[in-house]
Short mmCIF file of C-alpha atoms and ligand atoms in Angstrom, two decimals:
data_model
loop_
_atom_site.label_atom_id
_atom_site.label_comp_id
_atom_site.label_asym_id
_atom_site.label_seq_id
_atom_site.Cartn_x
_atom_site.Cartn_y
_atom_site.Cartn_z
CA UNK A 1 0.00 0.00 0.00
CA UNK A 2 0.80 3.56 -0.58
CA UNK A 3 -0.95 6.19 0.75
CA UNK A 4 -0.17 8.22 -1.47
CA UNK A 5 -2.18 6.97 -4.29
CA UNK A 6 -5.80 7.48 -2.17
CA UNK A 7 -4.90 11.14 -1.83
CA UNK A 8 -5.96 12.48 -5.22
CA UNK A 9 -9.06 15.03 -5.00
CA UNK A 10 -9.18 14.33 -1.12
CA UNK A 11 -9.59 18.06 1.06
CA UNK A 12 -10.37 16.29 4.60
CA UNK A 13 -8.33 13.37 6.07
CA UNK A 14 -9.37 11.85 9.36
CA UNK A 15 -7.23 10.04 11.21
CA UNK A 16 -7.80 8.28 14.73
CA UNK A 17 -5.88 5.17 16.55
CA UNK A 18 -7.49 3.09 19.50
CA UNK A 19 -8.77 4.37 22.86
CA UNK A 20 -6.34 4.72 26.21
CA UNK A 21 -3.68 5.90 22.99
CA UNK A 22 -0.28 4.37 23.65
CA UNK A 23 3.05 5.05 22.27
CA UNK A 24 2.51 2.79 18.70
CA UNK A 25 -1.28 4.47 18.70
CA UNK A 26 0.58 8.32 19.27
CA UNK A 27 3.37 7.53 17.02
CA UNK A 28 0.96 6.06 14.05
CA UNK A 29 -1.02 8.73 14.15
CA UNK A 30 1.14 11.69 14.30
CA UNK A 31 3.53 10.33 11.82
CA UNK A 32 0.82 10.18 9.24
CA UNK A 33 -0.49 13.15 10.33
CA UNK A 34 2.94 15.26 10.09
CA UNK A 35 3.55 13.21 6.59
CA UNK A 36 0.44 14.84 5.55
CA UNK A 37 0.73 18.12 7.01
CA UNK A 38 4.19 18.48 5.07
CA UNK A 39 3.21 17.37 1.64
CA UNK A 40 -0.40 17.91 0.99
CA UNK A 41 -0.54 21.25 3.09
CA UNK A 42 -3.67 22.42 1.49
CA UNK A 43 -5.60 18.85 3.09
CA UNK A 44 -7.60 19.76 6.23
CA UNK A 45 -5.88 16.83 8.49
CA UNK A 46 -7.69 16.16 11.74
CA UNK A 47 -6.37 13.71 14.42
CA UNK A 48 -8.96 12.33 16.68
CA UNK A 49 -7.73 11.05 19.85
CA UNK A 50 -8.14 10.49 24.13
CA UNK A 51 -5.78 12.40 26.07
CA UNK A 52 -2.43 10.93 25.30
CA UNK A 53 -0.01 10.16 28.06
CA UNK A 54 2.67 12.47 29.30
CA UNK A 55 5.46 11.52 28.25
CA UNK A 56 4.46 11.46 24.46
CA UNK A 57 3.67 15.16 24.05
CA UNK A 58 7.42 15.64 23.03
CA UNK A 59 5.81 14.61 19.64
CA UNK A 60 5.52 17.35 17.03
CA UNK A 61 2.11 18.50 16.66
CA UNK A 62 0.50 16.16 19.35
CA UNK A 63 -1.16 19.64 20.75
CA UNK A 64 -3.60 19.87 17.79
CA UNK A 65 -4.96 16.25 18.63
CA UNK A 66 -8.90 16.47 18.73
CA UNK A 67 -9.71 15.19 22.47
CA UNK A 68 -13.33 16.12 22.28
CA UNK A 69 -14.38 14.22 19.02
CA UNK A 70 -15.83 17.15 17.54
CA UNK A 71 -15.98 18.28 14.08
CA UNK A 72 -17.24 20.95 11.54
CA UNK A 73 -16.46 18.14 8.88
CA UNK A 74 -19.24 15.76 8.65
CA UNK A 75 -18.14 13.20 5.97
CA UNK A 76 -13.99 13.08 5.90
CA UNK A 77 -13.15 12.66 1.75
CA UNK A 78 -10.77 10.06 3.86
CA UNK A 79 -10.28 8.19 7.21
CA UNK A 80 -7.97 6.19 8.02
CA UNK A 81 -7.55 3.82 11.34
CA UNK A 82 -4.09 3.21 12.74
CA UNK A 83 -3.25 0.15 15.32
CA UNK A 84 -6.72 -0.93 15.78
CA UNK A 85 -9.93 -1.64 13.61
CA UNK A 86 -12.44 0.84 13.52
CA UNK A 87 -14.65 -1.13 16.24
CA UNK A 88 -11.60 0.76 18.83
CA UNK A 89 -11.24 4.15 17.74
CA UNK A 90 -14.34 5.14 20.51
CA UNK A 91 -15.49 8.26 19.56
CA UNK A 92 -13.77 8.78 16.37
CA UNK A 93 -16.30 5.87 14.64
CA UNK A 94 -18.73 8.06 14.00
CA UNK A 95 -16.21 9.77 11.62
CA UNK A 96 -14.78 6.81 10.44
CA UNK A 97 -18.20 5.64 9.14
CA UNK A 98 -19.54 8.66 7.84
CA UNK A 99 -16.65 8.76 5.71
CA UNK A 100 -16.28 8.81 1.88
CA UNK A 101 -13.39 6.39 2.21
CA UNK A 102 -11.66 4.28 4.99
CA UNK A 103 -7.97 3.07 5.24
CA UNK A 104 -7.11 0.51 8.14
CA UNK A 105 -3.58 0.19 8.71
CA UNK A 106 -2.85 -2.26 11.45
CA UNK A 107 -1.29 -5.35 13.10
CA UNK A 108 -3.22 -6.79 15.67
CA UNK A 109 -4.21 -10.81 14.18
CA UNK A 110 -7.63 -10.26 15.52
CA UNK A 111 -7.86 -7.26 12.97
CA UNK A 112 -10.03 -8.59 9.85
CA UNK A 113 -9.42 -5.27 8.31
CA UNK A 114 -11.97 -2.62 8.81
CA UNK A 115 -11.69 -0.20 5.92
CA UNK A 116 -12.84 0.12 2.53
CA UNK A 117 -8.86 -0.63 1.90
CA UNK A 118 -6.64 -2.89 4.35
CA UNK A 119 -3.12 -3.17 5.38
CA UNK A 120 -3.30 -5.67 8.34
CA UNK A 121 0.28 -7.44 8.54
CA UNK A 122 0.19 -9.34 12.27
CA UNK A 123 3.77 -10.49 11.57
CA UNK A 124 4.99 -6.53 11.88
CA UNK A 125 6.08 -5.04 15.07
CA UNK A 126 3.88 -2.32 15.57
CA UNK A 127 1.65 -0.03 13.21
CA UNK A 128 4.08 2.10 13.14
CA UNK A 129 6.17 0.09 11.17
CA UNK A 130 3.38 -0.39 8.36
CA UNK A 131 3.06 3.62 8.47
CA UNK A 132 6.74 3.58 7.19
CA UNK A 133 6.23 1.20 4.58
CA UNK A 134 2.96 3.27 3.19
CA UNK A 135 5.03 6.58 3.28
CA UNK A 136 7.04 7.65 0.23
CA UNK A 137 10.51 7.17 2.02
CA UNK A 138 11.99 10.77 -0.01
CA UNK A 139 9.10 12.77 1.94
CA UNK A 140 9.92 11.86 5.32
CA UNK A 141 11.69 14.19 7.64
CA UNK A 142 13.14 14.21 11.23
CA UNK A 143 10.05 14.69 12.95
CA UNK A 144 8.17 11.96 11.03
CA UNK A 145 10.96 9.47 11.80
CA UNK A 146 10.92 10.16 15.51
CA UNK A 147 6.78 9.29 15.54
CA UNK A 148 8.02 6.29 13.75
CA UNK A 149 10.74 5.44 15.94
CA UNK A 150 8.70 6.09 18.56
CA UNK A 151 5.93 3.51 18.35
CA UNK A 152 8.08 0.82 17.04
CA UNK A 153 10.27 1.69 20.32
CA UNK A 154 7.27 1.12 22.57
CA UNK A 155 5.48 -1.83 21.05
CA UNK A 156 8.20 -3.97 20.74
CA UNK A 157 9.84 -3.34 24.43
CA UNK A 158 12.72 -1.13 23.05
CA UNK A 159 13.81 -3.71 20.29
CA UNK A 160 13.39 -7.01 22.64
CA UNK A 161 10.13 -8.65 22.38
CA UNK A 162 9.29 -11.84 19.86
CA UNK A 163 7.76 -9.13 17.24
CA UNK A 164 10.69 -7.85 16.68
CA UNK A 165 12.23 -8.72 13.16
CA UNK A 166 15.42 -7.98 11.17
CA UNK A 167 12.90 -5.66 8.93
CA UNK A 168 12.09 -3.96 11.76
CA UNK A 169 15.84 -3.30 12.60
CA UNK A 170 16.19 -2.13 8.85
CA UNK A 171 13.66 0.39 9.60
CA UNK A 172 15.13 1.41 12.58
CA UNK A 173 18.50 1.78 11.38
CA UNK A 174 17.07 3.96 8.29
CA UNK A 175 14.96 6.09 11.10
CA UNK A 176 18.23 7.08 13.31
CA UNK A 177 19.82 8.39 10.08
CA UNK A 178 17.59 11.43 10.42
CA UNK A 179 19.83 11.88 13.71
CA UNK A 180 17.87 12.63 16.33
CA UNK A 181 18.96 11.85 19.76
CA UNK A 182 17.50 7.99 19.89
CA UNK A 183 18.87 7.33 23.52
CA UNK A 184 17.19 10.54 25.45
CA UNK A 185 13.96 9.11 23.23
CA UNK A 186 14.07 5.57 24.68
CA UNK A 187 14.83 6.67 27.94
CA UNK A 188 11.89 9.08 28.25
CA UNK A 189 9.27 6.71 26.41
CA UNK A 190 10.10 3.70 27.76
CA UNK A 191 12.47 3.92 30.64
CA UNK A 192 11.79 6.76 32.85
CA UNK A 193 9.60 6.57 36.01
CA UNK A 194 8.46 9.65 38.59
CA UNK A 195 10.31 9.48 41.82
CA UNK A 196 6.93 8.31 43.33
CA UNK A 197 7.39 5.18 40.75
CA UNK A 198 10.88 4.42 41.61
CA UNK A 199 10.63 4.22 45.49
CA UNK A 200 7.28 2.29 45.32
CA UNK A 201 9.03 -0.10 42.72
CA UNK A 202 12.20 -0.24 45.44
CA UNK A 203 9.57 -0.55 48.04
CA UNK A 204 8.23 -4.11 46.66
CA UNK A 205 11.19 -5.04 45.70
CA UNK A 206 12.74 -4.58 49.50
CA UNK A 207 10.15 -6.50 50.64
CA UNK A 208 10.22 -9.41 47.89
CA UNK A 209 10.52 -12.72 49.09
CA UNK A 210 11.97 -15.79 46.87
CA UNK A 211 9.98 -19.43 47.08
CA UNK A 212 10.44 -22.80 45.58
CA UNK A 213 13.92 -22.83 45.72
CA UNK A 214 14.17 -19.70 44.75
CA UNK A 215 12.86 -19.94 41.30
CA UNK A 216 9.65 -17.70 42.06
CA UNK A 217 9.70 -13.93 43.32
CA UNK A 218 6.76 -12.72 45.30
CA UNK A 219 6.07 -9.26 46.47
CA UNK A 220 2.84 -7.30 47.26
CA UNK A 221 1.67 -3.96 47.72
CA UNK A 222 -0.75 -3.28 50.54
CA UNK A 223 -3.53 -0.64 49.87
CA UNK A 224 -2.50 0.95 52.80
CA UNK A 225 1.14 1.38 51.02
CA UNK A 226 -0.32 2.31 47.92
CA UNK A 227 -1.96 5.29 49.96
CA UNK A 228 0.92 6.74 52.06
CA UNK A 229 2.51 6.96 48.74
CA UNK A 230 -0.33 8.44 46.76
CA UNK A 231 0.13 5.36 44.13
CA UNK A 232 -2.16 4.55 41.05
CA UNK A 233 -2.14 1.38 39.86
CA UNK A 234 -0.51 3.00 36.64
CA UNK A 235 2.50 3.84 39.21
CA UNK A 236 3.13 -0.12 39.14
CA UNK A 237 3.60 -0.80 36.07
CA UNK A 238 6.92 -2.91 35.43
CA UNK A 239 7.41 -4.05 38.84
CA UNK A 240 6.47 -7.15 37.98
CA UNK A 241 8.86 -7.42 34.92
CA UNK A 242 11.84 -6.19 37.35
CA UNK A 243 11.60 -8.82 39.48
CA UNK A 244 11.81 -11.17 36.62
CA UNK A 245 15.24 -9.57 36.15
CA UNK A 246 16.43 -11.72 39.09
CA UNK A 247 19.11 -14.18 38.62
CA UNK A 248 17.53 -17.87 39.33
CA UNK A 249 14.31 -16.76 38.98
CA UNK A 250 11.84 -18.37 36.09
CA UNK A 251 8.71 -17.07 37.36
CA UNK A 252 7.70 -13.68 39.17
CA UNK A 253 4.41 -12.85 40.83
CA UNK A 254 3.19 -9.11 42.02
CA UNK A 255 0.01 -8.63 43.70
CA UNK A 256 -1.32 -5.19 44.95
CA UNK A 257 -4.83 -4.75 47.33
CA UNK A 258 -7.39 -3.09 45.33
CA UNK A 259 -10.45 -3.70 48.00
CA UNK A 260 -10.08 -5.43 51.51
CA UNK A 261 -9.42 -8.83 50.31
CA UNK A 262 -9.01 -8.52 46.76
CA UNK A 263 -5.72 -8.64 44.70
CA UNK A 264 -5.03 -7.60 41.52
CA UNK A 265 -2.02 -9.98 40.41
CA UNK A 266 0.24 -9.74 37.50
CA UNK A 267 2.55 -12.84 36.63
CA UNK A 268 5.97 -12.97 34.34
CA UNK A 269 7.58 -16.24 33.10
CA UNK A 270 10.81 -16.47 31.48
CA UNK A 271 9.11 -19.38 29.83
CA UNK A 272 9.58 -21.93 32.18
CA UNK A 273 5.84 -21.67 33.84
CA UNK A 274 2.97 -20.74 31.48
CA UNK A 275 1.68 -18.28 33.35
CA UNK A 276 -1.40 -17.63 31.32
CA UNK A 277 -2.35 -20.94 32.25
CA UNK A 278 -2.21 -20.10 36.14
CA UNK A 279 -4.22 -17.12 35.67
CA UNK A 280 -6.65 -18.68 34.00
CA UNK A 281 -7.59 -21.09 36.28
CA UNK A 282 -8.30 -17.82 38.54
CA UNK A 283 -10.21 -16.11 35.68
CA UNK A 284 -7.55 -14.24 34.48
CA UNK A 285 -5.82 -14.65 31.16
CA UNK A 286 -2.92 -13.31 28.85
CA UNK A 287 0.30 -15.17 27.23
CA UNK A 288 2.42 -17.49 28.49
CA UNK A 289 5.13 -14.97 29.68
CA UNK A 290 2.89 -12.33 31.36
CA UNK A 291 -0.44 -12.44 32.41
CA UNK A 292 -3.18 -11.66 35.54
CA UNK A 293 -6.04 -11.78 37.22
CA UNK A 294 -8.35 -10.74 40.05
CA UNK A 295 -8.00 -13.10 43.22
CA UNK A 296 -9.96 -12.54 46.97
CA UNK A 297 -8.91 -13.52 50.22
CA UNK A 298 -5.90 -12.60 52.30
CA UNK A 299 -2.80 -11.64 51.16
CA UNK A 300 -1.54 -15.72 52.21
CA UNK A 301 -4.54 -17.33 50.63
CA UNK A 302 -3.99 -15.50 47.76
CA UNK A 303 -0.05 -16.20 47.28
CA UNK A 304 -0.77 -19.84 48.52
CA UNK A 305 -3.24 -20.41 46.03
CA UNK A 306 -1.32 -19.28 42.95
CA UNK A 307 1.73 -20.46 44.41
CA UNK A 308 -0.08 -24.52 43.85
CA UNK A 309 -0.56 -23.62 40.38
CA UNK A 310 3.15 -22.43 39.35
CA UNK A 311 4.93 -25.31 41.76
CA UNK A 312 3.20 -27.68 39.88
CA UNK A 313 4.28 -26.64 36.53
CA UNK A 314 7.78 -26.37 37.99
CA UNK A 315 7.94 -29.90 38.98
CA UNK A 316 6.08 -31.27 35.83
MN1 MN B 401 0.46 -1.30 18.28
#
């Protein structure tokens, strides 16, 4: 696909990603959008999206992002859905099917391909990856390639997840050529936390304890913790994940107290224990190296229970 060829006689060009926007969702979006801005600047581009998180503002543009899903433009000449099918895009459907023409670029499997015209490749990293190969590569500047870079960056873990390819390495390589500082990028997208993140992540992992001969990590936040902090749940992200980064360990377990009684748990594997598997049986679900679920009882109970689950895939 090129996107170039549905852009003949078009004056309005939609564009929306799924909702809760993350850094692939952003980065699609915004890279088309900029792409569009530069070489069609007499197109009305609109980009319809929920608030996007913090640290992907840095993004050129990402101030003119429609948050309220309001337009003067009734029917867009075109739309086109990034990183999701149109079923996601919330409040940006109505736009996407009172359109005169739909694109769906995207690479989630369970994507049948929304649009009047589909480029749904599950096998690529992220959607921004398919933006790329849509764009004419001579049009692209540095701010285009850093909403590229940016989304492939995210979705694929900074380079290390299973969806990562050699193509998406050859895209990589051609988007640091621009020469924009790729490190300070990483680092703020992916790596950086708030000082309220760090000591509650150095807080459960102080109070981690190892089990089954030290193959599984445990730790868990008490609501009571999570309070004297002022913690969100979004403050625990990738506590789990560090833990996993212990030296012996093939499976790691974090819990945190949502309600008296009731855990929220999130398990890692390093492939060893299918932890999808384990949270299924408690109602959760996922892939075999990360998943959750929802569990009641006391902190013990809860750990015990669980605990059955991954000891017995350990010893199988
Ligand atoms: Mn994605």
């Amino acid at each position: 696909m090129r996107i170039d060829g549905y852009l003949t006689n078009v004056g309005t060009v939609g564009i929306s990603g799924h909702v809760r926007p993350d850094g692939d969702c952003v980065g699609s979006c915004m890279s088309m959008y900029l792409y569009l801005k530069k070489n069609y600047p007499n197109i009305r581009v609109d980009v319809f999206l929920e608030k996007i998180p913090q640290e992907l503002t840095f993004i050129k543009d990402s101030d003119k992002i429609n948050n309220d899903f309001v337009s003067d433009v009734e029917s867009y000449d075109l739309f086109i859905a990034l990183d999701c099918g149109k079923e996601r895009t919330g409040d940006a459907e109505k736009f996407f099917d009172a359109a005169k023409k739909t694109v769906n670029i995207d690479h989630h499997v369970s994507n049948p391909g929304t649009g009047d015209e589909n480029y749904v490749v599950p096998t690529a990293s992220s959607a921004c990856e398919l933006v790329y190969d849509v764009l004419d590569k001579e049009r692209i500047d540095t701010e285009i390639a850093k909403a590229i870079y940016t989304g492939m960056v995210t979705d694929t873990g900074v380079f290390k997840y299973s969806n990562t390819s050699p193509k998406t390495m050859e895209i990589a390589a051609k988007l640091i050529a621009y020469g924009f500082d790729f490190g300070s990028l990483i680092d703020h997208v992916f790596y950086e936390k708030t000082y309220l993140q760090n000591q509650i992540l150095g807080r459960a992992l102080l109070e981690s304890i190892r089990i089954l001969d030290g193959r599984c990590i445990v730790s868990v936040i008490s609501k009571q913790t999570m309070d004297f902090y002022g913690a969100v749940s979004s403050d625990l992200d990738g506590i789990v994940s560090q833990m996993l980064l212990t030296i012996g360990v093939d499976c790691s377990i974090f819990a945190y107290e949502t309600a008296p009684l009731e855990y929220k748990v999130s398990l890692r594997s390093n492939g060893a224990v299918d932890v999808a598997k384990v949270a299924g049986i408690f109602g959760g679900g996922g892939h075999q190296r990360a998943a959750g679920c929802s569990v009641n009882g006391t902190y013990h109970d809860v750990i015990n229970n669980i605990m059955k689950y991954v000891q017995h895939q350990l010893e199988e």
